[in-house]
PDB file of C-alpha atoms in Angstrom:
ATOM      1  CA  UNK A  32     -65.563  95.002-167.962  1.00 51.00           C
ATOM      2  CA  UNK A  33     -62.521  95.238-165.344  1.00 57.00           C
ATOM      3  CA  UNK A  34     -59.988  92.231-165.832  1.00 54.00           C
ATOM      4  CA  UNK A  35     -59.353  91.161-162.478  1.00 63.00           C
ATOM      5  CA  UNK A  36     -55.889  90.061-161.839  1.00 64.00           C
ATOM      6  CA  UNK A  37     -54.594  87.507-159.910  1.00 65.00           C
ATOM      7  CA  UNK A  38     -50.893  87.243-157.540  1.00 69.00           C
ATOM      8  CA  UNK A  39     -49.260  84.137-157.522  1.00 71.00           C
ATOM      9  CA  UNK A  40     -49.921  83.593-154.438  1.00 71.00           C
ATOM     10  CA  UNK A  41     -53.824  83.277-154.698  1.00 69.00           C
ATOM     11  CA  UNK A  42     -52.878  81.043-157.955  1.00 74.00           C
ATOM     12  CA  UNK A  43     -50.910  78.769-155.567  1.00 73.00           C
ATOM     13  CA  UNK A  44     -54.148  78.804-153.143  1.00 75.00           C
ATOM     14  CA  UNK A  45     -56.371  77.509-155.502  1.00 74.00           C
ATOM     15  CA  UNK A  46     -54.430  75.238-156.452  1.00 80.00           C
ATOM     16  CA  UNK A  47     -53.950  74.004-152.806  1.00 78.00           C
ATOM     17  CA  UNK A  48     -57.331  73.436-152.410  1.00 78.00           C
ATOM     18  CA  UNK A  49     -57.907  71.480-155.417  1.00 79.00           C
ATOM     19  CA  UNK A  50     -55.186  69.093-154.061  1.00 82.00           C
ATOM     20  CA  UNK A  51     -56.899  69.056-150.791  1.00 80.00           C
ATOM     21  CA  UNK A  52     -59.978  68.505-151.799  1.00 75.00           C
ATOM     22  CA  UNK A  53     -58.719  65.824-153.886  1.00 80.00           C
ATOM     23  CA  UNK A  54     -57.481  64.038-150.816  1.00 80.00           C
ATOM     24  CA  UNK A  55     -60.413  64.308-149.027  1.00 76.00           C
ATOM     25  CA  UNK A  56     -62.330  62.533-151.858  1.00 72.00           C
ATOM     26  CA  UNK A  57     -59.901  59.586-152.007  1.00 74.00           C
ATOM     27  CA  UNK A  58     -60.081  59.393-148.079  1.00 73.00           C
ATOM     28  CA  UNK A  59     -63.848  59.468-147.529  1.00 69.00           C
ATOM     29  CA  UNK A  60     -64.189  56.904-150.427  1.00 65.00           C
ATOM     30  CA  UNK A  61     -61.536  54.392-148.518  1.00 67.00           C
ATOM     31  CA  UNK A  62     -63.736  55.452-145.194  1.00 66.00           C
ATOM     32  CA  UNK A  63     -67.012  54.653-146.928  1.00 60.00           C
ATOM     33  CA  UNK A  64     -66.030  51.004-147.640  1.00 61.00           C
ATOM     34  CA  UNK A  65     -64.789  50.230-144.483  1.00 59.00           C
ATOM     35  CA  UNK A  66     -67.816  52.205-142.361  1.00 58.00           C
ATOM     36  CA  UNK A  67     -70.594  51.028-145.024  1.00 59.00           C
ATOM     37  CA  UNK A  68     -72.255  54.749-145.352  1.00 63.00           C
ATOM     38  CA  UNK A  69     -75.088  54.993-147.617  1.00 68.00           C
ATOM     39  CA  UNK A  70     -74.670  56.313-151.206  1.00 80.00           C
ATOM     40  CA  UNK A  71     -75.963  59.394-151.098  1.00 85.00           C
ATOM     41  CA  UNK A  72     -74.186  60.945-147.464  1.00 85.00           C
ATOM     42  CA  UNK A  73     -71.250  59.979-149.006  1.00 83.00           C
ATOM     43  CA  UNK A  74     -71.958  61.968-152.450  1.00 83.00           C
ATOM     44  CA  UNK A  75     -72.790  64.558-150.560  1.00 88.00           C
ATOM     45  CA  UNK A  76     -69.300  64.513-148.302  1.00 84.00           C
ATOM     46  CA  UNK A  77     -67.341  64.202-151.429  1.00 83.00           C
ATOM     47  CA  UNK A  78     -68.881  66.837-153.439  1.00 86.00           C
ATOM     48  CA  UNK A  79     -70.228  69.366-151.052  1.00 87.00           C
ATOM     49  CA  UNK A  80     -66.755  70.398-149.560  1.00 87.00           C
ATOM     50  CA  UNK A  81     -64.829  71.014-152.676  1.00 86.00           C
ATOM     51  CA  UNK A  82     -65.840  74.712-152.501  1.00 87.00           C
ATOM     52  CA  UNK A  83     -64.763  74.705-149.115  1.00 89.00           C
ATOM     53  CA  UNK A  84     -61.301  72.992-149.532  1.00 87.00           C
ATOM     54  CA  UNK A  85     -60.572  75.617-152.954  1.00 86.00           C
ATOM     55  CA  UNK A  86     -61.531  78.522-150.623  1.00 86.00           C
ATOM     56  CA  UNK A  87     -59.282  77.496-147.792  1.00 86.00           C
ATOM     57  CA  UNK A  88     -56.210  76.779-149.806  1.00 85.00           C
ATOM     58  CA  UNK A  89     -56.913  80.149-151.208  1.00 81.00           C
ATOM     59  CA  UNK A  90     -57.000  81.928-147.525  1.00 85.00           C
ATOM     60  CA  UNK A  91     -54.086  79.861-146.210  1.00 84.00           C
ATOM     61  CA  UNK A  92     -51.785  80.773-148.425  1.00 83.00           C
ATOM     62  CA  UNK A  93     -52.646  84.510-149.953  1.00 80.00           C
ATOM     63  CA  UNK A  94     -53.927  86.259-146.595  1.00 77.00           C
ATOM     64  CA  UNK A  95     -51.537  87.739-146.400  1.00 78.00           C
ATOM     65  CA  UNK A  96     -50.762  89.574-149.779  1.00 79.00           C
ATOM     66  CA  UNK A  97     -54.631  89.947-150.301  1.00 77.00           C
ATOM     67  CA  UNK A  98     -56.344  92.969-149.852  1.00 80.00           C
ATOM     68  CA  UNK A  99     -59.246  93.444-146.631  1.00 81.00           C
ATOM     69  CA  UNK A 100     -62.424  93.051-148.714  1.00 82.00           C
ATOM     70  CA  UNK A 101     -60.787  89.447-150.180  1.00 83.00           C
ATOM     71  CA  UNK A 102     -60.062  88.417-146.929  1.00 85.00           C
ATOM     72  CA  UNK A 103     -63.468  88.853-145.956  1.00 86.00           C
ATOM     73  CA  UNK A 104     -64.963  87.440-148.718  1.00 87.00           C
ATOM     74  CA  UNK A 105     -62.992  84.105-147.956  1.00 86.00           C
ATOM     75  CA  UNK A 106     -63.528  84.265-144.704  1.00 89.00           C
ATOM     76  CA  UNK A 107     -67.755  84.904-145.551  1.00 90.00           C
ATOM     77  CA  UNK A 108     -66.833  81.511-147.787  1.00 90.00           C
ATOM     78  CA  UNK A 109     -65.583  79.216-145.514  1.00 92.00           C
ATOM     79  CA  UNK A 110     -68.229  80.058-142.677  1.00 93.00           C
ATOM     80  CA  UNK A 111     -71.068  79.453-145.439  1.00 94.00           C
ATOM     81  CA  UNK A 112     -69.729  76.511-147.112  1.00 94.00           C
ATOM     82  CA  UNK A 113     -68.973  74.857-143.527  1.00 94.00           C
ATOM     83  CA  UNK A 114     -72.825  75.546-142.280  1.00 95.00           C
ATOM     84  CA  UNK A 115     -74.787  75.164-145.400  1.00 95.00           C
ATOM     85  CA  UNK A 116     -72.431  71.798-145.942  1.00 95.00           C
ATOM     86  CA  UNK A 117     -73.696  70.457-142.329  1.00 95.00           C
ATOM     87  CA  UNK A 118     -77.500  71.504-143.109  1.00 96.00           C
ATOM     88  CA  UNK A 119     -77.329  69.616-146.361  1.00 95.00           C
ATOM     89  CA  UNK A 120     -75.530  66.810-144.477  1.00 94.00           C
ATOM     90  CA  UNK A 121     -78.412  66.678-141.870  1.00 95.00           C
ATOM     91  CA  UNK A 122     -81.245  66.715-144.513  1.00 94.00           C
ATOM     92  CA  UNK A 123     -79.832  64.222-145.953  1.00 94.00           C
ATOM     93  CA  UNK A 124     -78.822  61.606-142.659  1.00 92.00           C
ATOM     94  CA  UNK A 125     -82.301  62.040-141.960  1.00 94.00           C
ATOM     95  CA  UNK A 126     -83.607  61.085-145.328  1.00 93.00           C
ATOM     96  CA  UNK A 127     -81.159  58.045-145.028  1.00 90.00           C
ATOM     97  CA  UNK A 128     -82.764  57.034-141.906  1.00 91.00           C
ATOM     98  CA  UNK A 129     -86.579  57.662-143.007  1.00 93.00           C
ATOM     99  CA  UNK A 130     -85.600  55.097-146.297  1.00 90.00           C
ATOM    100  CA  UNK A 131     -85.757  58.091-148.814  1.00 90.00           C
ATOM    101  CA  UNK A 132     -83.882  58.305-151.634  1.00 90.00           C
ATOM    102  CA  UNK A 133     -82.349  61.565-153.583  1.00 89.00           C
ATOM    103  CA  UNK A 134     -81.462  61.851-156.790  1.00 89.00           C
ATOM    104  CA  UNK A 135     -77.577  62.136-157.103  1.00 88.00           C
ATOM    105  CA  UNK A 136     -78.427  65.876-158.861  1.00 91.00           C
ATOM    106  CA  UNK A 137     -81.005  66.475-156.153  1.00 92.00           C
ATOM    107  CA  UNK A 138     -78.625  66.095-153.623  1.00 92.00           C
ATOM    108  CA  UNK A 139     -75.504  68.043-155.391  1.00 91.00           C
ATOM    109  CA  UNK A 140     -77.966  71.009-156.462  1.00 94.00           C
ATOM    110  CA  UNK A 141     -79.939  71.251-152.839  1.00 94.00           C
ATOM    111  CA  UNK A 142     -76.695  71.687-151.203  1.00 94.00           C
ATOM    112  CA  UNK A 143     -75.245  73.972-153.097  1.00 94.00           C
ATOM    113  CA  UNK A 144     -78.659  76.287-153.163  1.00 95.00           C
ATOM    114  CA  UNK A 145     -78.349  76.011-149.442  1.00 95.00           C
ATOM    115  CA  UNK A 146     -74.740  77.131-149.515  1.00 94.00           C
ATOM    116  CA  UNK A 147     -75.546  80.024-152.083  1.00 94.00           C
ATOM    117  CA  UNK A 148     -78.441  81.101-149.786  1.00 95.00           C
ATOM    118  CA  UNK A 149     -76.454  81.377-146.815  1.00 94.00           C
ATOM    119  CA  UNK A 150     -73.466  82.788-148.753  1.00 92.00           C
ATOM    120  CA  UNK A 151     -75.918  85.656-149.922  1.00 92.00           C
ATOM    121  CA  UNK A 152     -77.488  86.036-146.468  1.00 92.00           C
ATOM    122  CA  UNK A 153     -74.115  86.665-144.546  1.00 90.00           C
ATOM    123  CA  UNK A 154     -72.538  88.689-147.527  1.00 88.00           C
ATOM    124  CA  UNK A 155     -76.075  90.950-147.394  1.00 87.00           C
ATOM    125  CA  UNK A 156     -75.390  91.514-143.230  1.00 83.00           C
ATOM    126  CA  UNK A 157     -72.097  92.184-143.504  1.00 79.00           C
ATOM    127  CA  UNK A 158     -72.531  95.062-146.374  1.00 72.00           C
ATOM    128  CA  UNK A 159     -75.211  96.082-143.889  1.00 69.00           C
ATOM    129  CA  UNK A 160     -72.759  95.840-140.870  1.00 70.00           C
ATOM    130  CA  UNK A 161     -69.696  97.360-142.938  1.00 67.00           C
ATOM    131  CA  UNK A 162     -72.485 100.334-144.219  1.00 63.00           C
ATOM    132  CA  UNK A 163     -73.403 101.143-140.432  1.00 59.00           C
ATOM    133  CA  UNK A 164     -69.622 102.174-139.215  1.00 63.00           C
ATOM    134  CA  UNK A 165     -69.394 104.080-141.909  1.00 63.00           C
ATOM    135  CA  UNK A 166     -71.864 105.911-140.947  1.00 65.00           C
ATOM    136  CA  UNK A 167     -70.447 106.497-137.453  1.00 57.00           C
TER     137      UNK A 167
END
């Protein structure tokens, strides 16, 4: 089993993002009063980009002391997160709208299985991608 270690830096990125993402939960829940959003899209806007926020404070601050294949895998992260987050937030206006409700679970595990699935689909093309120039 390989330890990995981590620089400062990418310490200090996490970290970031955990404050941002903090933020953004305070904000949406101040929004959410004032906008009257139903219960579960705003769940799903509080919980679903918490990922996102930890991966960006992690890019923002240690791209540039981070080796290629990290940068890539943020960069795989944030693109996921951000389209499987909008999917999920879709599925879910539109159950809002039909008068269906999801469990509070239901909602946090869908959108994160849609998040992993895309994660794993653009992670599987770009080991396909990165396998074909070496090749050449």
């Amino acid at each position: 089993m390989k330890v990995q270690k981590f620089k400062s830096e990418e310490i200090f990125g996490l970290v970031l993002g955990a404050v941002l993402s903090f933020i953004m939960f305070r904000l949406s829940f101040k929004t959410s009063d004032v906008l009257h959003f139903s219960n579960q899209i705003v769940i799903w806007v509080n919980i679903g980009l918490t990922i996102f926020f930890i991966i960006l404070g992690h890019y923002i601050v240690s791209r540039k002391v981070i080796d290629e294949k990290k940068r890539i895998e943020d960069i795989i992260g944030l693109k996921s997160n951000l389209l499987g987050f909008f999917l999920w937030l879709i599925v879910i206006i539109i159950a809002t709208l039909l008068n269906i409700e999801i469990n509070k679970t239901a909602i946090i595990s869908g959108g994160y299985i849609t998040i992993l699935l895309i994660t794993l689909y653009m992670e599987k093309r770009e080991v396909k991608t990165q396998s074909l120039m070496q090749i050449n």
